[in-house]
Amino acid sequence: MFAQMYPRLINRVGEFNPQLFREIKGRLQPRNIMIVSALSIVGQILLFIYFEGLLPSYEGVYNRYCTGEGYDTYSRGAQLCIADMLGNIQTIREVWWLDMFVTMSIMGIFILLLGGSYMLVADLTKEERKGTFNFIRLSPQSASDIFLGKILGVPILLYLFGILAIPLHIWSGLSANVSFPLMVMFYLILGASCLFFYGMSLLFSLVTQGWGNFQAPLASTFIFFFLFSVMGITLESNAPAYTETSVDWFLLFYPGTFLAYLVKSTYLSQTTLGYLSGDALTNLRWYGQGLWQNGLAGGFLILFNYGVWTFWLYQGLKRRFANPLATVISKSQSYLLSFCFIVINLGFALQTFSPYTDYSVTIQVVQVLNLILFLLLIAGLTPSRQSLRDWARFRHENSRENRVLWRDLAFSEKSPPVMAIALNLLIVNLYSIPSLFFFPDTNPLEFIIAIALGAFSILVYASVAQLLMTLKTDKRGLITSITVITLNISPLFGYAFLNDWTKNIDNPILIQQILANLSPLPITLTTYESLSAILISLSLQMVTIVAFNLKMTKTLAIAGMSETKRLMMTEK
């Protein structure tokens, strides 16, 4: 019966989404289905046997699932095993089922996000290497249909593996008295996280064309370290709060964060469980508002966060799919993106105004995340060499009304990105600087100076990047990346070297202060209070920006000339 229904089902899928049909046709073969089904079922049996082995077999020992007194005050999760009148060991079965439920949840998160991301990047790399992805670009399907087909089709066997585990997962959750509506919300969050991480992986693959077989391992390694790091924070049981800085924002990108609500719904004691305390999550605040105190409300906020950033990822996917040489986002989109970023970023920084909080660290974390944003914006807004040449050559063909330089620099997709980066800096800093006056026991003027120095450093990076992208070599992208990274870290290394060399000197020397001010994050080094160091640093930054932009203007002027005029100049 299944053999008769399968071709009809596949044909209907082809009518709905031809790309999905193309992906699953070669993967959902009977042999593959049998192997994946066997692996899933055998894996669940082995997991169940493993947890069965954790139960005590005789009384008088200490075990996590027993009901007697603890070994001592610090023996969290190890109680004395006692038997009833019939000789049966008394255990807390709800804890046993909950451990299995949480283990399966975390395993599912890692398998789906790591495995799916790796498969998608490897598949897209293979398509690009064979040249078949260019044929897909020429098909009448929209970019949304293409990538939806990829996301649903490429990891289809992983989905089958996970679907077969859902019955045991639900059964273990219900046996532990986990709220069923919260379980449904967890599945929705897991699905949203797949869309986000898969979209990010696909965009990474499109942006890093030419990296070859390094793309898939690199993407999956980054995701693994992110998930592993955040998992360690969320599993902490005794913390009344997380970090109370913008770092807490990253917790919303890890679907396992929501498990704290599911554990809390069982009403089991944290003294017994020892993990996933709901206190830190329910105490999480955004602009001082405790929005995560309710499980369903917190779940919808996590879904909203995924939705916002998945939207931006798919804007980049659509642009790079239509034109491999296009910038990841347009300049107009970047302004809204920066505004969304700083609104959310600053909201997690302004969680509390306790006099015991070190707000210099809070401000530093905000600026670190802002730096990451602007480095990504420089990479995403810098046009290709050909785009810059086209803009320089054909800009004069616009009508006089549309031939406004500042408007071209601020909104044209093929124009140099420095002015757009400057406007994004203005948006982010104008929004964040007023908050400095709300932090107790801080000097807002010092932080404003540091933010200004950091902003000029970012403009230096943008100016250098746009000029290097006009090089004729095919490795200009790699050269630009290495140069920008070197500009980021060299002042920090220089400062660290001089700091070790002058550690016995009470006041830092002038060159040390200048290097600190030229770093991308002078706010973290706190040596920018010398007026002479500030003036020298600003002068060096401005001279560098002007010099590189004058050189860029000359380069574009030459690129904008016709071939005949250029030959005539060469002959002269």
Short mmCIF file of C-alpha atoms in Angstrom, two decimals, residues 24 33 37 79 85 95 100 108 122 139 145 164 218 227 283 288 306 317 330 401 414 448 458 478 480 549 564 567:
data_model
loop_
_atom_site.label_atom_id
_atom_site.label_comp_id
_atom_site.label_asym_id
_atom_site.label_seq_id
_atom_site.Cartn_x
_atom_site.Cartn_y
_atom_site.Cartn_z
CA ILE A 24 13.78 14.31 -1.61
CA ILE A 33 14.46 5.08 5.06
CA SER A 37 14.53 4.24 10.95
CA GLN A 79 19.87 10.23 48.21
CA MET A 85 7.80 -3.72 52.94
CA VAL A 95 13.01 12.63 37.93
CA MET A 100 15.49 11.15 29.77
CA GLY A 108 17.76 16.50 19.25
CA ALA A 122 27.86 20.71 1.85
CA SER A 139 14.49 28.46 -13.20
CA ASP A 145 10.69 28.34 -3.03
CA LEU A 164 10.50 8.60 15.02
CA LEU A 218 33.67 25.65 9.44
CA LEU A 227 25.40 25.75 21.20
CA ASN A 283 14.36 37.02 36.06
CA GLY A 288 13.81 46.59 33.04
CA TYR A 306 14.03 34.12 15.77
CA LEU A 317 19.63 34.97 0.73
CA SER A 330 21.13 47.10 0.55
CA GLU A 401 17.89 65.37 -10.35
CA LYS A 414 27.05 49.90 -6.13
CA ILE A 448 31.26 59.05 24.81
CA ILE A 458 35.39 51.46 12.18
CA LEU A 478 40.98 37.36 1.35
CA THR A 480 40.75 42.65 2.61
CA ASN A 549 38.95 58.08 0.46
CA THR A 564 39.41 55.59 -25.41
CA LEU A 567 44.29 55.13 -23.78
#
